[in-house]
Backbone as a printed PyTorch tensor [residue, N CA C, xyz], in Angstrom:
tensor([[[ -9.6480, -19.0510,  13.1290],
         [ -9.3770, -18.3210,  14.3490],
         [ -8.8820, -16.9290,  13.9840]],

        [[ -9.4320, -15.9260,  14.6180],
         [ -9.0110, -14.5560,  14.3980],
         [ -8.0990, -14.1340,  15.5360]],

        [[ -6.8820, -13.7880,  15.1990],
         [ -5.9320, -13.3340,  16.2080],
         [ -5.8680, -11.8140,  16.1770]],

        [[ -6.0900, -11.2060,  17.2850],
         [ -5.9720,  -9.7580,  17.3910],
         [ -4.7090,  -9.4720,  18.1790]],

        [[ -3.7650,  -8.7990,  17.5410],
         [ -2.4570,  -8.5690,  18.1400],
         [ -2.2000,  -7.0790,  18.1960]],

        [[ -2.3760,  -6.4960,  19.3680],
         [ -2.1140,  -5.0710,  19.5490],
         [ -1.2570,  -4.8930,  20.7830]],

        [[ -0.1040,  -4.3230,  20.5770],
         [  0.8030,  -4.0480,  21.6790],
         [  1.0480,  -2.5560,  21.7170]],

        [[  0.7840,  -1.9020,  22.8450],
         [  1.0440,  -0.4620,  22.9150],
         [  2.5230,  -0.1730,  22.7110]],

        [[  2.8080,   0.9150,  21.9900],
         [  4.1890,   1.3370,  21.7680],
         [  4.4910,   2.5310,  22.6530]],

        [[  5.7320,   2.6230,  23.0980],
         [  6.1240,   3.6910,  24.0100],
         [  7.5490,   4.1420,  23.7300]],

        [[  7.8680,   5.3530,  24.1970],
         [  9.2310,   5.8670,  24.1830],
         [  9.8820,   5.5320,  25.5000]],

        [[ 11.1190,   5.1670,  25.4170],
         [ 11.9280,   4.9950,  26.6180],
         [ 13.1460,   5.8870,  26.4510]],

        [[ 13.4760,   6.6240,  27.4680],
         [ 14.6550,   7.4750,  27.3910],
         [ 15.7840,   6.8570,  28.2000]],

        [[ 16.9980,   7.1060,  27.7280],
         [ 18.1880,   6.5930,  28.3970],
         [ 19.0740,   7.7600,  28.7870]],

        [[ 19.6110,   7.7040,  29.9890],
         [ 20.5630,   8.6980,  30.4660],
         [ 21.8120,   7.9580,  30.9050]],

        [[ 22.9230,   8.2370,  30.2240],
         [ 24.1910,   7.5520,  30.4990],
         [ 24.0360,   6.0330,  30.4940]],

        [[ 23.2520,   5.5260,  29.5540],
         [ 23.0690,   4.0880,  29.4130],
         [ 22.0810,   3.4670,  30.3770]],

        [[ 21.4260,   4.2870,  31.2030],
         [ 20.4610,   3.7750,  32.1720],
         [ 19.0440,   4.1120,  31.7110]],

        [[ 18.1650,   3.1270,  31.7310],
         [ 16.7860,   3.3110,  31.3170],
         [ 16.0600,   4.2050,  32.3140]],

        [[ 15.4320,   5.2660,  31.7910],
         [ 14.6540,   6.1720,  32.6320],
         [ 13.1790,   5.8300,  32.4740]],

        [[ 12.4910,   5.6820,  33.5570],
         [ 11.0600,   5.3740,  33.5320],
         [ 10.3070,   6.5680,  34.0770]],

        [[  9.0680,   6.7860,  33.7740],
         [  8.1700,   5.8820,  33.0510],
         [  8.2980,   6.0470,  31.5360]],

        [[  7.7340,   5.0980,  30.8230],
         [  7.7120,   5.1570,  29.3690],
         [  6.6620,   6.1720,  28.9300]],

        [[  6.8890,   6.7880,  27.7810],
         [  5.9400,   7.7460,  27.2210],
         [  5.2030,   7.0480,  26.0860]],

        [[  3.8770,   6.8390,  26.2200],
         [  3.1400,   6.1060,  25.1750],
         [  3.0100,   6.9120,  23.8880]],

        [[  2.9880,   6.1930,  22.7600],
         [  2.7550,   6.7910,  21.4480],
         [  1.3560,   6.3650,  21.0340]],

        [[  0.4140,   7.2960,  21.1020],
         [ -0.9970,   6.9480,  20.9080],
         [ -1.3650,   6.6330,  19.4680]],

        [[ -0.6200,   7.1380,  18.4880],
         [ -0.9510,   6.8960,  17.0820],
         [ -0.2000,   5.6990,  16.5080]],

        [[  0.3810,   4.8730,  17.3620],
         [  1.0670,   3.6590,  16.9160],
         [  0.1290,   2.4680,  17.1060]],

        [[ -0.3040,   1.8940,  15.9900],
         [ -1.1730,   0.7170,  16.0380],
         [ -0.4620,  -0.3970,  15.2890]],

        [[  0.0480,  -1.3740,  16.0070],
         [  0.7970,  -2.4390,  15.3590],
         [  2.0660,  -1.9010,  14.7140]],

        [[  2.7290,  -0.9910,  15.4010],
         [  3.9170,  -0.3440,  14.8410],
         [  5.0620,  -1.3280,  14.6600]],

        [[  5.7010,  -1.2510,  13.4880],
         [  6.8700,  -2.0730,  13.2080],
         [  8.1460,  -1.3190,  13.5630]],

        [[  8.1280,   0.0120,  13.3830],
         [  9.3210,   0.7960,  13.6860],
         [  8.9890,   2.2760,  13.7570]],

        [[  9.9460,   3.0170,  14.2970],
         [  9.8610,   4.4760,  14.3700],
         [ 11.1210,   5.0490,  13.7370]],

        [[ 11.0110,   6.2620,  13.1730],
         [ 12.1800,   6.9700,  12.6510],
         [ 12.1110,   8.4020,  13.1680]],

        [[ 13.1030,   8.7680,  13.9490],
         [ 13.2230,  10.1450,  14.4340],
         [ 14.0960,  10.8950,  13.4310]],

        [[ 13.6750,  12.1110,  13.0510],
         [ 14.5070,  12.9080,  12.1590],
         [ 14.3550,  14.3850,  12.4850]],

        [[ 15.3880,  15.1360,  12.1300],
         [ 15.3840,  16.5810,  12.2970],
         [ 15.3890,  17.2010,  10.9110]],

        [[ 14.3530,  17.9680,  10.5990],
         [ 14.2580,  18.6220,   9.2990],
         [ 15.2780,  19.7550,   9.2160]],

        [[ 15.4860,  20.2610,   8.0170],
         [ 16.4630,  21.3290,   7.8060],
         [ 16.1630,  22.5790,   8.6380]],

        [[ 14.8890,  22.7990,   8.9650],
         [ 14.5270,  23.9650,   9.7660],
         [ 14.7550,  23.7510,  11.2660]],

        [[ 15.2800,  22.5650,  11.6400],
         [ 15.6030,  22.2770,  13.0370],
         [ 14.4800,  21.6340,  13.8300]],

        [[ 13.2890,  21.5150,  13.2480],
         [ 12.1620,  20.8880,  13.9400],
         [ 12.3270,  19.3710,  13.8970]],

        [[ 12.0320,  18.7270,  15.0260],
         [ 12.1750,  17.2690,  15.1120],
         [ 10.8180,  16.5920,  14.9030]],

        [[ 10.8680,  15.4120,  14.2790],
         [  9.6610,  14.6480,  13.9650],
         [  9.8770,  13.1770,  14.2890]],

        [[  8.7570,  12.4700,  14.4150],
         [  8.7810,  11.0280,  14.6110],
         [  7.8390,  10.4030,  13.5900]],

        [[  8.3940,   9.5620,  12.7100],
         [  7.5890,   8.8400,  11.7210],
         [  7.3280,   7.4400,  12.2720]],

        [[  6.0670,   7.0300,  12.2710],
         [  5.6550,   5.7320,  12.7970],
         [  5.2160,   4.8430,  11.6420]],

        [[  5.8740,   3.6980,  11.4820],
         [  5.5110,   2.7250,  10.4530],
         [  4.5730,   1.7030,  11.0840]],

        [[  3.2810,   1.8620,  10.8510],
         [  2.2860,   0.9360,  11.3940],
         [  2.1240,  -0.2380,  10.4360]],

        [[  2.3190,  -1.4360,  10.9600],
         [  2.3080,  -2.6450,  10.1350],
         [  0.9250,  -3.2920,  10.0480]],

        [[  0.2650,  -3.4140,  11.1980],
         [ -0.9630,  -4.2080,  11.2600],
         [ -1.8140,  -3.7040,  12.4000]],

        [[ -3.1160,  -3.5640,  12.1920],
         [ -4.0020,  -3.0730,  13.2500],
         [ -4.7520,  -4.1960,  13.9630]],

        [[ -4.3900,  -5.4290,  13.6850],
         [ -5.0590,  -6.5680,  14.2840],
         [ -5.9980,  -7.2560,  13.3140]],

        [[ -6.3290,  -6.5650,  12.2110],
         [ -7.2360,  -7.1180,  11.2150],
         [ -6.6750,  -7.0500,   9.8030]],

        [[ -5.8500,  -6.0310,   9.5350],
         [ -5.3830,  -5.8000,   8.1770],
         [ -4.0360,  -5.0780,   8.1880]],

        [[ -3.2960,  -5.2460,   7.0920],
         [ -2.0610,  -4.4790,   6.9180],
         [ -2.3300,  -3.1570,   6.2110]],

        [[ -3.5700,  -2.9220,   5.7550],
         [ -3.9530,  -1.6420,   5.1450],
         [ -4.2720,  -0.6750,   6.2800]],

        [[ -3.2570,   0.0410,   6.7270],
         [ -3.3900,   0.9280,   7.8850],
         [ -2.8200,   2.3120,   7.5590]],

        [[ -2.9390,   3.2100,   8.4980],
         [ -2.4000,   4.5610,   8.3450],
         [ -1.1300,   4.6780,   9.1770]],

        [[ -0.0550,   5.1520,   8.5520],
         [  1.1830,   5.4600,   9.2570],
         [  1.2690,   6.9760,   9.3860]],

        [[  2.0060,   7.4510,  10.3760],
         [  1.9610,   8.8710,  10.7050],
         [  3.3400,   9.5090,  10.8120]],

        [[  3.3450,  10.8360,  10.6950],
         [  4.5040,  11.6660,  11.0120],
         [  4.0040,  12.6900,  12.0200]],

        [[  4.6770,  12.7700,  13.1650],
         [  4.2580,  13.6780,  14.2350],
         [  5.4130,  14.5640,  14.6600]],

        [[  5.0840,  15.7720,  15.0650],
         [  6.0980,  16.6720,  15.6190],
         [  6.5840,  16.0670,  16.9330]],

        [[  7.8910,  16.1180,  17.1650],
         [  8.4850,  15.5000,  18.3490],
         [  9.1250,  16.5650,  19.2250]],

        [[  8.7620,  16.5640,  20.5060],
         [  9.3590,  17.4840,  21.4830],
         [ 10.3740,  16.6990,  22.3090]],

        [[ 11.6700,  16.9480,  22.1220],
         [ 12.6830,  16.1560,  22.8300],
         [ 12.7060,  16.3940,  24.3440]],

        [[ 12.2000,  17.5280,  24.7960],
         [ 12.1790,  17.8140,  26.2360],
         [ 11.1910,  16.9260,  26.9800]],

        [[ 10.0510,  16.6580,  26.3540],
         [  9.0040,  15.8640,  27.0090],
         [  8.8340,  14.4830,  26.3820]],

        [[  9.5480,  14.2260,  25.2750],
         [  9.4020,  12.9860,  24.4910],
         [  7.9720,  12.8250,  24.0020]],

        [[  7.3130,  13.9580,  23.7460],
         [  5.9280,  13.9430,  23.2770],
         [  5.8940,  13.9720,  21.7530]],

        [[  5.0970,  13.0960,  21.1690],
         [  4.9160,  13.0570,  19.7160],
         [  3.4330,  12.9370,  19.3900]],

        [[  2.6130,  13.7180,  20.0850],
         [  1.1650,  13.5960,  19.9400],
         [  0.6010,  14.4280,  18.7890]],

        [[  1.3340,  15.4670,  18.3270],
         [  0.8270,  16.3400,  17.2790],
         [  1.1370,  15.7560,  15.9030]],

        [[  0.1660,  15.0450,  15.3420],
         [  0.3380,  14.4270,  14.0250],
         [  0.2660,  15.5130,  12.9560]],

        [[  1.2630,  15.5420,  12.0660],
         [  1.2820,  16.5330,  10.9900],
         [  0.9910,  15.9190,   9.6230]],

        [[  1.1710,  14.6010,   9.4750],
         [  0.8680,  13.9160,   8.2170],
         [  0.4410,  12.4840,   8.4940]],

        [[ -0.5200,  12.0200,   7.6930],
         [ -0.9580,  10.6270,   7.7520],
         [ -0.8850,  10.0520,   6.3420]],

        [[ -0.4050,   8.8080,   6.2410],
         [ -0.2100,   8.1610,   4.9520],
         [ -0.8280,   6.7710,   4.9880]],

        [[ -1.5900,   6.4210,   3.9630],
         [ -2.1060,   5.0560,   3.8420],
         [ -0.9540,   4.1460,   3.4740]],

        [[ -0.7350,   3.1120,   4.2770],
         [  0.3500,   2.1670,   4.0310],
         [ -0.1990,   0.7460,   4.0470]],

        [[  0.6060,  -0.1860,   3.5550],
         [  0.2160,  -1.5900,   3.5000],
         [  1.2870,  -2.4420,   4.1610]],

        [[  1.1770,  -2.5730,   5.4710],
         [  2.1760,  -3.3330,   6.2120],
         [  3.4960,  -2.5910,   6.2640]],

        [[  3.4630,  -1.3170,   6.6550],
         [  4.6830,  -0.5060,   6.7010],
         [  5.6850,  -1.1130,   7.6800]],

        [[  6.9310,  -1.1970,   7.2380],
         [  7.9690,  -1.7780,   8.0900],
         [  9.0060,  -0.7600,   8.5360]],

        [[  9.2100,   0.3120,   7.7530],
         [ 10.2390,   1.2900,   8.1280],
         [ 10.0670,   2.5810,   7.3490]],

        [[ 10.4900,   3.6800,   7.9750],
         [ 10.6080,   4.9860,   7.3320],
         [ 12.0830,   5.3250,   7.1970]],

        [[ 12.4040,   6.1060,   6.1940],
         [ 13.7620,   6.6330,   6.0490],
         [ 13.6600,   8.0960,   5.6290]],

        [[ 14.4290,   8.9440,   6.2810],
         [ 14.5060,  10.3660,   5.9530],
         [ 15.8340,  10.6240,   5.2550]],

        [[ 15.8010,  11.3910,   4.1670],
         [ 17.0600,  11.7150,   3.4950],
         [ 16.9450,  13.0570,   2.7940]],

        [[ 18.1210,  13.6220,   2.4890],
         [ 18.2150,  14.9120,   1.8100],
         [ 18.9770,  14.7340,   0.5000]],

        [[ 18.6010,  15.5390,  -0.5020],
         [ 19.2970,  15.5350,  -1.7830],
         [ 19.7720,  16.9570,  -2.0410]],

        [[ 21.0710,  17.0990,  -2.2480],
         [ 21.6780,  18.4030,  -2.5170],
         [ 22.0610,  18.4760,  -3.9830]],

        [[ 21.6990,  19.5670,  -4.6490],
         [ 22.0270,  19.7540,  -6.0550],
         [ 22.8300,  21.0360,  -6.2020]],

        [[ 24.1360,  20.9120,  -6.1050],
         [ 25.0160,  22.0670,  -6.2440],
         [ 24.7540,  23.1090,  -5.1790]],

        [[ 24.5060,  24.3330,  -5.6260],
         [ 24.2840,  25.4290,  -4.6730],
         [ 22.8070,  25.6290,  -4.3480]],

        [[ 21.9260,  24.8500,  -4.9600],
         [ 20.4960,  24.9520,  -4.6670],
         [ 20.2150,  24.4430,  -3.2620]],

        [[ 19.1330,  24.9030,  -2.6460],
         [ 18.7880,  24.3880,  -1.3130],
         [ 18.5370,  22.8820,  -1.3520]],

        [[ 18.8960,  22.2020,  -0.2820],
         [ 18.6810,  20.7480,  -0.1950],
         [ 17.1870,  20.4420,  -0.1950]],

        [[ 16.8280,  19.3350,  -0.8180],
         [ 15.4450,  18.8570,  -0.8000],
         [ 15.3630,  17.7200,   0.2100]],

        [[ 14.2390,  17.6520,   0.9270],
         [ 14.0520,  16.6290,   1.9600],
         [ 13.0010,  15.6220,   1.5030]],

        [[ 13.2360,  14.3480,   1.8390],
         [ 12.3340,  13.2830,   1.4390],
         [ 12.1190,  12.3050,   2.5890]],

        [[ 10.9700,  11.6360,   2.5590],
         [ 10.6760,  10.5160,   3.4470],
         [ 10.2710,   9.3440,   2.5700]],

        [[ 10.8010,   8.1770,   2.8640],
         [ 10.4220,   6.9560,   2.1550],
         [  9.8610,   5.9800,   3.1740]],

        [[  8.8120,   5.2710,   2.7930],
         [  8.2440,   4.2420,   3.6660],
         [  8.2590,   2.9150,   2.9100]],

        [[  8.7810,   1.8780,   3.5740],
         [  8.8190,   0.5330,   3.0030],
         [  7.5570,  -0.2020,   3.4340]],

        [[  6.8260,  -0.7330,   2.4580],
         [  5.5960,  -1.4790,   2.7170],
         [  5.8090,  -2.9510,   2.4090]],

        [[  5.4750,  -3.8130,   3.3330],
         [  5.6240,  -5.2520,   3.1180],
         [  4.5620,  -5.7790,   2.1650]],

        [[  3.3200,  -5.3090,   2.2960],
         [  2.2070,  -5.8710,   1.5330],
         [  1.8270,  -5.0210,   0.3230]],

        [[  2.6380,  -4.0320,  -0.0160],
         [  2.3200,  -3.1810,  -1.1590],
         [  3.5620,  -2.4730,  -1.6560]],

        [[  3.3520,  -1.4870,  -2.5050],
         [  4.4680,  -0.7480,  -3.0850],
         [  5.0240,   0.2540,  -2.0890]],

        [[  6.3310,   0.3320,  -2.0370],
         [  6.9770,   1.3280,  -1.1920],
         [  6.7150,   2.7120,  -1.7670]],

        [[  6.7840,   3.7270,  -0.8990],
         [  6.4360,   5.0810,  -1.3150],
         [  7.5370,   6.0580,  -0.9100]],

        [[  7.7330,   7.0850,  -1.7410],
         [  8.6700,   8.1630,  -1.4260],
         [  7.8920,   9.4710,  -1.4820]],

        [[  8.1220,  10.3180,  -0.5030],
         [  7.4160,  11.5850,  -0.4100],
         [  8.4010,  12.7290,  -0.2620]],

        [[  8.0790,  13.8550,  -0.8280],
         [  8.8490,  15.0770,  -0.6090],
         [  8.3770,  15.6710,   0.7050]],

        [[  9.3120,  16.0250,   1.5810],
         [  8.9680,  16.6530,   2.8590],
         [  8.9230,  18.1610,   2.6630]],

        [[  7.7940,  18.7750,   2.9780],
         [  7.6160,  20.2200,   2.8950],
         [  7.7600,  20.7790,   4.3030]],

        [[  8.9480,  21.2840,   4.6290],
         [  9.2250,  21.7670,   5.9860],
         [  8.4000,  22.9950,   6.3310]],

        [[  8.1010,  23.8410,   5.3460],
         [  7.3170,  25.0520,   5.6150],
         [  5.9100,  24.6810,   6.0690]],

        [[  5.2930,  23.7410,   5.3800],
         [  3.9380,  23.3150,   5.7370],
         [  3.9480,  22.1800,   6.7590]],

        [[  5.1210,  21.6280,   7.0760],
         [  5.2670,  20.4900,   7.9920],
         [  4.3620,  19.3370,   7.5670]],

        [[  4.5120,  18.9330,   6.3020],
         [  3.7320,  17.7990,   5.7930],
         [  4.4720,  17.1670,   4.6250]],

        [[  3.9740,  16.0190,   4.1890],
         [  4.6060,  15.3280,   3.0790],
         [  3.8280,  15.5580,   1.7930]],

        [[  4.5550,  15.4780,   0.6770],
         [  3.9820,  15.6000,  -0.6500],
         [  4.4620,  14.4050,  -1.4700]],

        [[  3.6460,  13.9350,  -2.3870],
         [  4.0030,  12.7680,  -3.1820],
         [  5.0250,  13.1030,  -4.2560]],

        [[  5.8780,  12.1390,  -4.5770],
         [  6.8050,  12.2410,  -5.7090],
         [  6.7140,  10.9600,  -6.5250]],

        [[  7.5270,  10.8520,  -7.5600],
         [  7.4330,   9.7240,  -8.4790],
         [  8.4020,   8.6140,  -8.0960]],

        [[  7.8960,   7.3880,  -8.1290],
         [  8.7570,   6.2050,  -8.0070],
         [  8.6160,   5.4200,  -9.3040]],

        [[  9.7410,   5.0570,  -9.8790],
         [  9.7360,   4.2200, -11.0700],
         [ 10.0670,   2.8060, -10.6180]],

        [[  9.2360,   1.8520, -10.9740],
         [  9.3910,   0.4630, -10.5710],
         [  9.5970,   0.3340,  -9.0590]],

        [[  8.5830,   0.7210,  -8.2860],
         [  8.7210,   0.6220,  -6.8340],
         [  8.8300,  -0.8280,  -6.4000]],

        [[  9.5620,  -1.0620,  -5.3360],
         [  9.7320,  -2.4140,  -4.8370],
         [  8.4940,  -2.9080,  -4.1110]],

        [[  8.2620,  -4.1900,  -4.1530],
         [  7.2050,  -4.8460,  -3.3830],
         [  7.8470,  -5.7870,  -2.3930]],

        [[  7.2170,  -5.9260,  -1.2470],
         [  7.6780,  -6.8290,  -0.2090],
         [  9.1420,  -6.5480,   0.1110]],

        [[ 10.0270,  -7.5000,  -0.0950],
         [ 11.4290,  -7.3090,   0.2330],
         [ 12.2620,  -6.8190,  -0.9430]],

        [[ 11.6260,  -6.5870,  -2.0970],
         [ 12.3780,  -6.2080,  -3.2870],
         [ 12.6290,  -4.7050,  -3.2880]],

        [[ 13.8490,  -4.2670,  -3.6100],
         [ 14.1460,  -2.8420,  -3.6680],
         [ 13.5270,  -2.2060,  -4.8970]],

        [[ 13.3680,  -0.8970,  -4.8480],
         [ 12.8250,  -0.1720,  -5.9830],
         [ 13.8610,   0.7680,  -6.5600]],

        [[ 13.4770,   1.4530,  -7.6160],
         [ 14.3380,   2.4460,  -8.2420],
         [ 13.6780,   3.7970,  -8.0330]],

        [[ 14.4090,   4.7580,  -7.5430],
         [ 13.8590,   6.0690,  -7.2160],
         [ 14.2040,   7.0700,  -8.3060]],

        [[ 13.2000,   7.8270,  -8.7610],
         [ 13.4320,   8.9000,  -9.7220],
         [ 12.9830,  10.1910,  -9.0740]],

        [[ 13.9160,  11.1160,  -8.9110],
         [ 13.5830,  12.4040,  -8.2980],
         [ 13.7420,  13.4940,  -9.3370]]])
C-alpha cells in the first residue's frame, strides 16, 4: 500500500495570545517537519523550512525564504538545499574576537548526514562548510569551522 501524506503548512499569527485568522500558506513546504525564523546580522528576516517527506521519499528539497513580518509572506525563496528527511534548522553566529561575526545554518536530517552551511548575508544565500563526523539520524555530529 502506498500512503501519500501531504498536509499544507501555514503561518498563524497571534496578537496578545489570541489566534488571528486567516492562516498564511507556505507554498514551498512539502511534508514540512519544522520551520526556523531567523534575523540575519543585516536585519533581514528569513524562514528556513525543513521538509521531511514529499509523500514518496525523504530525499526532498528544503528551503530558505525571505520573510516579511508585516504580511507574514515567505514566498521569495533565496536558497534550496537537498535534504534527506530534514527535521529542523538552526541558525547561529560565531564571534572571533574583534572580527565580524560569521553566520551559519545547520539542518538535521533523519535519513542522512546533517549539514552545516555558512550564511552569506550579502548574497542572501547559503554556502557549504566542513563537517567532521556528521551525525546520522538521531546521533549528534562534531562541527569544524
